[in-house]
Amino acid sequence: MRLYYSCALAALLWSSLGTASDDKKSEKKLKPCTIRSPSDRFFDLNPISVQPGKAKDSKSPAESWHAKGYDYPANFTLNFCGPVVEELTDVEDVDKAHWGNVSAFYVKHGKTYSIGQQNSEPIFRGRKLVLEYTGGSYCSSSVSSRELPAYDSWSTRKEKDDDDDDDEDDDDDDYRSRKPVKGDKRRKSTIVSLLCETDSLAPPTEATVAFVAASPDECTYFFEARSKAACGGIEKETQTLGPGGVFGVIAIIAVLVYLVGGCVYQRTVMHQRGWRQLPNYSMWAGIASFIGDMFVILTSSCARMIPGRRGYNQVSLNNGGRRGRDSDDENRLIDELDESWND
């Protein structure tokens, strides 16, 4: 019967703890650069986010990720969820206070163009994990993408320019050299599609970034990044308690179950009152009595070993010996006197 009450109480406590932990987990806010997919997979891009002063590996200096432009006349530098670690100066169309927040840029004709500010919140577009940067430099064209001709690669346009000397080809590319007109607030942006790296030997801190394309108006740039960090997995809970703390919590719960369950049993079933409601009262009372007796014995033994008491005993023993010697001398003197009288 006692076991039944204890087990029921333990089950109640465990269920309440489980419910509280589930509610806490559901209300937990995700860390920056992390996201949970609709299928409840956890993605953490922090391993591939380069931090200032922290290199990708111990053999190389800290630098951001690079992507070749190929047919685009510029190479790109970007970082994941954070600003690039390179120190930028004179970024086109970006306030000086925001130069340190640029997450992607390229250099063209000696000028630095931002293609997006820092963003640490990846999103899902269907089943695609995407990271978007916005708020870059002004777009080089003042017209909308709907007004632009079909996009040709830079190499194709170069071949056209080399083959034809007519002004028609130059007119087709005039929009690319246009400067933003007054009131045009469109800025460059970046879209990075993150894919899972299936190579088992690839470290989780490595990523391969490739430039895919740019929009015809050069306002949006598309990249593709492959890394193990984009494979998803199970979220690792940060353990706030060490092994000793976990053991202590388990021990406290066990003691509480023992005390509460035993008290309920003794009061409801055995009809005990007072201290006798405690489980195994006789055993604990005997243990307490034994500890009290041992305390009295130890204190008495220690009291006998006090230096002041030992000195007093020695003095009393010496006095007793002196008295014994005096009585012997008296008896000897009496015997001598008796012998002299007899003579």
Short mmCIF file of C-alpha atoms in Angstrom, two decimals:
data_model
loop_
_atom_site.label_atom_id
_atom_site.label_comp_id
_atom_site.label_asym_id
_atom_site.label_seq_id
_atom_site.Cartn_x
_atom_site.Cartn_y
_atom_site.Cartn_z
CA MET A 1 0.00 0.00 0.00
CA ARG A 2 2.83 2.36 0.92
CA LEU A 3 4.58 1.57 -2.35
CA TYR A 4 1.39 2.39 -4.26
CA TYR A 5 1.14 5.89 -2.76
CA SER A 6 4.84 6.59 -3.33
CA CYS A 7 4.69 5.51 -6.97
CA ALA A 8 1.56 7.56 -7.61
CA LEU A 9 3.16 10.66 -6.12
CA ALA A 10 6.36 10.13 -8.12
CA ALA A 11 4.38 9.78 -11.35
CA LEU A 12 2.51 13.00 -10.59
CA LEU A 13 5.72 14.93 -9.95
CA TRP A 14 7.37 13.54 -13.10
CA SER A 15 4.41 14.44 -15.31
CA SER A 16 4.32 17.99 -13.96
CA LEU A 17 8.05 18.39 -14.61
CA GLY A 18 7.67 17.03 -18.15
CA THR A 19 4.80 19.39 -18.93
CA ALA A 20 6.77 22.35 -17.64
CA SER A 21 9.81 21.42 -19.74
CA ASP A 22 7.66 21.01 -22.88
CA ASP A 23 6.06 24.42 -22.36
CA LYS A 24 9.48 25.98 -21.81
CA LYS A 25 10.83 24.36 -24.97
CA SER A 26 7.91 25.59 -27.07
CA GLU A 27 8.31 29.14 -25.77
CA LYS A 28 12.10 29.14 -26.13
CA LYS A 29 13.40 31.78 -28.50
CA LEU A 30 15.84 30.59 -31.14
CA LYS A 31 19.39 31.88 -31.11
CA PRO A 32 20.61 34.15 -33.94
CA CYS A 33 21.54 32.35 -37.17
CA THR A 34 19.38 29.33 -36.30
CA ILE A 35 16.00 28.15 -37.55
CA ARG A 36 13.63 25.24 -37.16
CA SER A 37 12.15 23.77 -40.33
CA PRO A 38 8.46 22.90 -40.75
CA SER A 39 9.48 19.25 -40.33
CA ASP A 40 11.00 20.15 -36.92
CA ARG A 41 14.63 19.87 -38.04
CA PHE A 42 17.06 22.28 -36.46
CA PHE A 43 19.52 24.30 -38.55
CA ASP A 44 22.45 26.18 -37.04
CA LEU A 45 24.56 28.31 -39.39
CA ASN A 46 26.85 29.69 -36.68
CA PRO A 47 29.70 27.24 -37.51
CA ILE A 48 30.16 28.89 -40.93
CA SER A 49 29.74 32.45 -39.67
CA VAL A 50 33.22 33.98 -39.57
CA GLN A 51 33.80 36.14 -36.51
CA PRO A 52 36.32 39.01 -36.33
CA GLY A 53 39.67 37.73 -35.09
CA LYS A 54 38.61 34.10 -35.49
CA ALA A 55 39.99 32.24 -38.49
CA LYS A 56 38.20 29.47 -40.36
CA ASP A 57 41.14 27.25 -39.41
CA SER A 58 44.25 27.78 -37.32
CA LYS A 59 46.55 28.05 -40.35
CA SER A 60 44.90 30.97 -42.14
CA PRO A 61 43.99 34.53 -41.11
CA ALA A 62 40.40 35.49 -40.49
CA GLU A 63 38.68 36.35 -43.76
CA SER A 64 35.18 36.14 -45.16
CA TRP A 65 33.93 33.75 -47.82
CA HIS A 66 34.71 34.49 -51.46
CA ALA A 67 32.88 33.70 -54.70
CA LYS A 68 34.14 34.20 -58.24
CA GLY A 69 31.98 36.23 -60.56
CA TYR A 70 32.98 34.23 -63.67
CA ASP A 71 31.04 36.05 -66.44
CA TYR A 72 30.28 38.92 -64.06
CA PRO A 73 33.10 41.50 -64.03
CA ALA A 74 33.67 41.33 -60.27
CA ASN A 75 34.31 38.86 -57.47
CA PHE A 76 32.21 38.75 -54.33
CA THR A 77 32.93 38.60 -50.61
CA LEU A 78 30.28 37.66 -48.09
CA ASN A 79 29.67 36.24 -44.65
CA PHE A 80 26.83 34.26 -43.09
CA CYS A 81 24.59 35.94 -40.51
CA GLY A 82 27.19 38.59 -39.77
CA PRO A 83 29.18 41.41 -41.32
CA VAL A 84 32.30 40.69 -43.31
CA VAL A 85 35.48 40.69 -41.25
CA GLU A 86 37.32 42.84 -43.78
CA GLU A 87 37.55 46.53 -42.95
CA LEU A 88 35.60 48.48 -45.56
CA THR A 89 36.02 52.13 -46.47
CA ASP A 90 34.18 54.37 -48.91
CA VAL A 91 31.25 52.02 -49.54
CA GLU A 92 29.07 53.48 -52.26
CA ASP A 93 25.69 54.91 -51.17
CA VAL A 94 26.03 53.57 -47.61
CA ASP A 95 26.40 55.76 -44.54
CA LYS A 96 29.73 55.52 -42.78
CA ALA A 97 27.99 54.34 -39.61
CA HIS A 98 26.74 51.26 -41.51
CA TRP A 99 30.01 50.24 -43.16
CA GLY A 100 30.62 47.78 -40.34
CA ASN A 101 27.27 46.02 -41.00
CA VAL A 102 27.89 45.09 -44.62
CA SER A 103 27.49 41.32 -45.08
CA ALA A 104 28.23 41.10 -48.82
CA PHE A 105 30.09 43.35 -51.24
CA TYR A 106 32.12 43.48 -54.43
CA VAL A 107 34.74 45.83 -55.83
CA LYS A 108 34.34 47.15 -59.36
CA HIS A 109 36.46 49.83 -61.07
CA GLY A 110 38.07 50.59 -57.73
CA LYS A 111 34.74 51.25 -56.00
CA THR A 112 33.21 49.14 -53.24
CA TYR A 113 29.54 48.27 -53.61
CA SER A 114 27.45 46.78 -50.83
CA ILE A 115 24.94 44.14 -51.82
CA GLY A 116 23.33 43.69 -48.44
CA GLN A 117 23.43 44.53 -44.75
CA GLN A 118 23.72 42.06 -41.90
CA ASN A 119 20.83 39.66 -41.28
CA SER A 120 20.99 36.83 -38.73
CA GLU A 121 17.54 35.32 -39.39
CA PRO A 122 17.48 32.64 -42.12
CA ILE A 123 14.10 31.69 -43.55
CA PHE A 124 12.52 28.85 -45.49
CA ARG A 125 11.13 29.32 -48.99
CA GLY A 126 9.24 26.09 -49.31
CA ARG A 127 11.92 23.47 -48.70
CA LYS A 128 14.80 25.82 -49.46
CA LEU A 129 16.83 27.35 -46.66
CA VAL A 130 17.52 30.95 -47.66
CA LEU A 131 19.46 33.85 -46.19
CA GLU A 132 18.61 37.32 -47.47
CA TYR A 133 20.60 40.55 -47.24
CA THR A 134 19.01 43.88 -48.15
CA GLY A 135 19.86 47.56 -47.93
CA GLY A 136 22.98 47.61 -50.10
CA SER A 137 24.21 50.30 -52.46
CA TYR A 138 21.85 51.91 -54.94
CA CYS A 139 21.06 49.90 -58.03
CA SER A 140 23.03 51.01 -61.07
CA SER A 141 19.85 51.31 -63.15
CA SER A 142 17.01 53.71 -62.51
CA VAL A 143 14.44 51.64 -64.39
CA SER A 144 12.51 48.64 -63.17
CA SER A 145 13.38 45.11 -64.16
CA ARG A 146 10.23 44.89 -66.31
CA GLU A 147 11.59 47.61 -68.61
CA LEU A 148 14.91 45.85 -69.15
CA PRO A 149 15.73 43.61 -72.11
CA ALA A 150 16.40 39.93 -71.65
CA TYR A 151 19.45 39.27 -69.52
CA ASP A 152 22.64 38.34 -71.33
CA SER A 153 25.77 37.20 -69.61
CA TRP A 154 28.66 39.61 -69.48
CA SER A 155 30.72 37.40 -71.76
CA THR A 156 27.91 37.34 -74.35
CA ARG A 157 27.57 41.11 -74.23
CA LYS A 158 31.32 41.48 -74.60
CA GLU A 159 31.29 39.30 -77.72
CA LYS A 160 28.49 41.45 -79.15
CA ASP A 161 30.45 44.59 -78.45
CA ASP A 162 33.54 43.12 -80.11
CA ASP A 163 31.68 41.85 -83.17
CA ASP A 164 29.43 44.85 -83.79
CA ASP A 165 30.52 48.44 -83.83
CA ASP A 166 27.00 49.72 -84.29
CA ASP A 167 25.44 52.03 -81.77
CA GLU A 168 22.51 49.68 -81.32
CA ASP A 169 24.50 47.36 -79.07
CA ASP A 170 25.72 50.31 -77.10
CA ASP A 171 22.17 51.57 -76.73
CA ASP A 172 21.08 48.19 -75.37
CA ASP A 173 23.63 48.52 -72.55
CA ASP A 174 23.08 52.20 -71.85
CA TYR A 175 20.81 51.35 -68.93
CA ARG A 176 23.72 49.72 -67.14
CA SER A 177 25.66 52.98 -66.97
CA ARG A 178 22.74 55.04 -65.79
CA LYS A 179 23.02 56.57 -62.36
CA PRO A 180 20.13 56.51 -59.93
CA VAL A 181 17.75 59.32 -60.58
CA LYS A 182 16.41 61.50 -57.81
CA GLY A 183 13.77 59.62 -55.88
CA ASP A 184 15.04 56.18 -56.90
CA LYS A 185 15.49 54.30 -53.60
CA ARG A 186 16.02 50.78 -54.88
CA ARG A 187 19.03 49.16 -53.27
CA LYS A 188 21.04 46.05 -54.01
CA SER A 189 20.18 42.83 -52.20
CA THR A 190 21.53 39.30 -51.91
CA ILE A 191 19.83 35.91 -51.75
CA VAL A 192 21.91 32.94 -50.55
CA SER A 193 20.44 29.46 -50.99
CA LEU A 194 21.99 27.02 -48.52
CA LEU A 195 22.30 23.37 -49.51
CA CYS A 196 23.41 20.33 -47.54
CA GLU A 197 26.95 19.11 -48.16
CA THR A 198 26.77 15.33 -48.53
CA ASP A 199 30.54 14.77 -48.37
CA SER A 200 31.15 12.92 -45.11
CA LEU A 201 34.75 14.16 -44.90
CA ALA A 202 33.83 17.83 -45.11
CA PRO A 203 34.16 19.63 -41.75
CA PRO A 204 31.06 21.42 -40.43
CA THR A 205 32.90 24.75 -40.38
CA GLU A 206 33.58 24.73 -44.13
CA ALA A 207 31.35 26.07 -46.88
CA THR A 208 31.54 26.37 -50.65
CA VAL A 209 30.03 29.57 -52.01
CA ALA A 210 29.21 29.97 -55.72
CA PHE A 211 27.79 32.94 -57.59
CA VAL A 212 24.70 31.92 -59.56
CA ALA A 213 23.38 35.03 -61.30
CA ALA A 214 22.45 38.67 -60.98
CA SER A 215 19.18 40.27 -61.95
CA PRO A 216 19.19 42.25 -65.21
CA ASP A 217 19.00 45.53 -63.32
CA GLU A 218 21.87 44.43 -61.04
CA CYS A 219 19.72 44.88 -57.96
CA THR A 220 19.60 41.27 -56.77
CA TYR A 221 22.45 38.79 -56.60
CA PHE A 222 21.94 35.06 -56.20
CA PHE A 223 24.41 32.71 -54.52
CA GLU A 224 24.50 29.05 -53.62
CA ALA A 225 26.32 27.75 -50.55
CA ARG A 226 26.98 24.14 -49.61
CA SER A 227 27.88 23.16 -46.07
CA LYS A 228 27.21 20.52 -43.46
CA ALA A 229 25.73 23.27 -41.32
CA ALA A 230 22.82 23.36 -43.78
CA CYS A 231 22.03 19.65 -43.33
CA GLY A 232 19.93 20.11 -40.22
CA GLY A 233 19.68 17.87 -37.22
CA ILE A 234 18.55 17.75 -33.61
CA GLU A 235 18.87 20.81 -31.42
CA LYS A 236 21.47 20.40 -28.70
CA GLU A 237 20.15 21.61 -25.41
CA THR A 238 22.60 23.59 -23.31
CA GLN A 239 23.09 21.70 -20.06
CA THR A 240 23.00 24.15 -17.17
CA LEU A 241 23.67 21.46 -14.54
CA GLY A 242 26.70 19.24 -14.33
CA PRO A 243 26.65 15.54 -13.45
CA GLY A 244 26.78 16.36 -9.74
CA GLY A 245 23.87 18.77 -10.05
CA VAL A 246 21.75 16.24 -11.94
CA PHE A 247 22.46 13.59 -9.31
CA GLY A 248 21.59 16.08 -6.56
CA VAL A 249 18.24 16.92 -8.18
CA ILE A 250 17.40 13.22 -8.52
CA ALA A 251 18.34 12.63 -4.86
CA ILE A 252 16.20 15.56 -3.68
CA ILE A 253 13.21 14.31 -5.66
CA ALA A 254 13.66 10.80 -4.22
CA VAL A 255 13.81 12.16 -0.65
CA LEU A 256 10.71 14.30 -1.20
CA VAL A 257 8.79 11.34 -2.60
CA TYR A 258 9.88 9.21 0.38
CA LEU A 259 8.89 11.82 2.98
CA VAL A 260 5.62 12.97 1.42
CA GLY A 261 4.49 9.48 0.44
CA GLY A 262 5.42 8.06 3.86
CA CYS A 263 3.65 10.84 5.73
CA VAL A 264 0.51 10.39 3.67
CA TYR A 265 0.57 6.63 4.30
CA GLN A 266 1.20 6.94 8.07
CA ARG A 267 -1.54 9.54 8.49
CA THR A 268 -4.26 8.04 6.32
CA VAL A 269 -3.65 4.31 6.73
CA MET A 270 -1.89 3.94 10.11
CA HIS A 271 -3.71 6.94 11.68
CA GLN A 272 -0.52 8.30 13.23
CA ARG A 273 -0.16 11.84 14.52
CA GLY A 274 2.72 14.13 15.41
CA TRP A 275 6.27 12.95 14.77
CA ARG A 276 5.02 9.40 14.33
CA GLN A 277 3.67 10.43 10.92
CA LEU A 278 7.23 10.29 9.60
CA PRO A 279 7.99 7.10 7.65
CA ASN A 280 10.00 4.54 9.69
CA TYR A 281 9.73 6.69 12.81
CA SER A 282 11.13 3.99 15.15
CA MET A 283 14.25 3.55 13.02
CA TRP A 284 14.94 7.27 12.81
CA ALA A 285 14.26 7.71 16.54
CA GLY A 286 16.75 4.93 17.33
CA ILE A 287 19.34 6.51 15.04
CA ALA A 288 18.83 9.89 16.74
CA SER A 289 19.19 8.31 20.19
CA PHE A 290 22.38 6.52 19.13
CA ILE A 291 23.85 9.75 17.79
CA GLY A 292 22.98 11.51 21.07
CA ASP A 293 24.64 8.79 23.16
CA MET A 294 27.76 8.88 21.01
CA PHE A 295 27.90 12.66 21.41
CA VAL A 296 27.74 12.36 25.21
CA ILE A 297 30.47 9.69 25.25
CA LEU A 298 32.77 11.69 23.02
CA THR A 299 32.32 14.91 25.00
CA SER A 300 33.00 13.06 28.27
CA SER A 301 36.15 11.50 26.86
CA CYS A 302 37.36 14.83 25.59
CA ALA A 303 36.66 16.46 28.96
CA ARG A 304 38.93 13.95 30.71
CA MET A 305 41.75 14.81 28.37
CA ILE A 306 41.71 18.54 29.20
CA PRO A 307 45.22 19.65 30.34
CA GLY A 308 43.94 21.47 33.48
CA ARG A 309 42.18 18.37 34.84
CA ARG A 310 45.23 16.19 34.20
CA GLY A 311 47.49 18.54 36.18
CA TYR A 312 45.08 18.50 39.14
CA ASN A 313 45.06 14.70 39.20
CA GLN A 314 48.85 14.60 39.25
CA VAL A 315 48.98 16.99 42.18
CA SER A 316 46.45 14.95 44.13
CA LEU A 317 48.39 11.75 43.47
CA ASN A 318 51.59 13.35 44.69
CA ASN A 319 49.90 14.51 47.90
CA GLY A 320 48.53 11.03 48.52
CA GLY A 321 52.01 9.53 48.18
CA ARG A 322 53.46 12.01 50.64
CA ARG A 323 50.79 11.08 53.20
CA GLY A 324 51.66 7.41 52.78
CA ARG A 325 55.35 8.03 53.44
CA ASP A 326 54.58 10.09 56.57
CA SER A 327 52.47 7.29 58.08
CA ASP A 328 55.25 4.78 57.47
CA ASP A 329 57.74 7.00 59.26
CA GLU A 330 55.38 7.33 62.21
CA ASN A 331 54.89 3.58 62.46
CA ARG A 332 58.63 3.02 62.29
CA LEU A 333 59.22 5.55 65.06
CA ILE A 334 56.60 3.89 67.28
CA ASP A 335 58.20 0.49 66.75
CA GLU A 336 61.60 1.85 67.74
CA LEU A 337 60.16 3.40 70.88
CA ASP A 338 58.46 0.12 71.83
CA GLU A 339 61.73 -1.77 71.44
CA SER A 340 63.57 0.77 73.57
CA TRP A 341 61.00 0.45 76.38
CA ASN A 342 61.22 -3.29 76.30
CA ASP A 343 64.94 -3.11 76.76
#
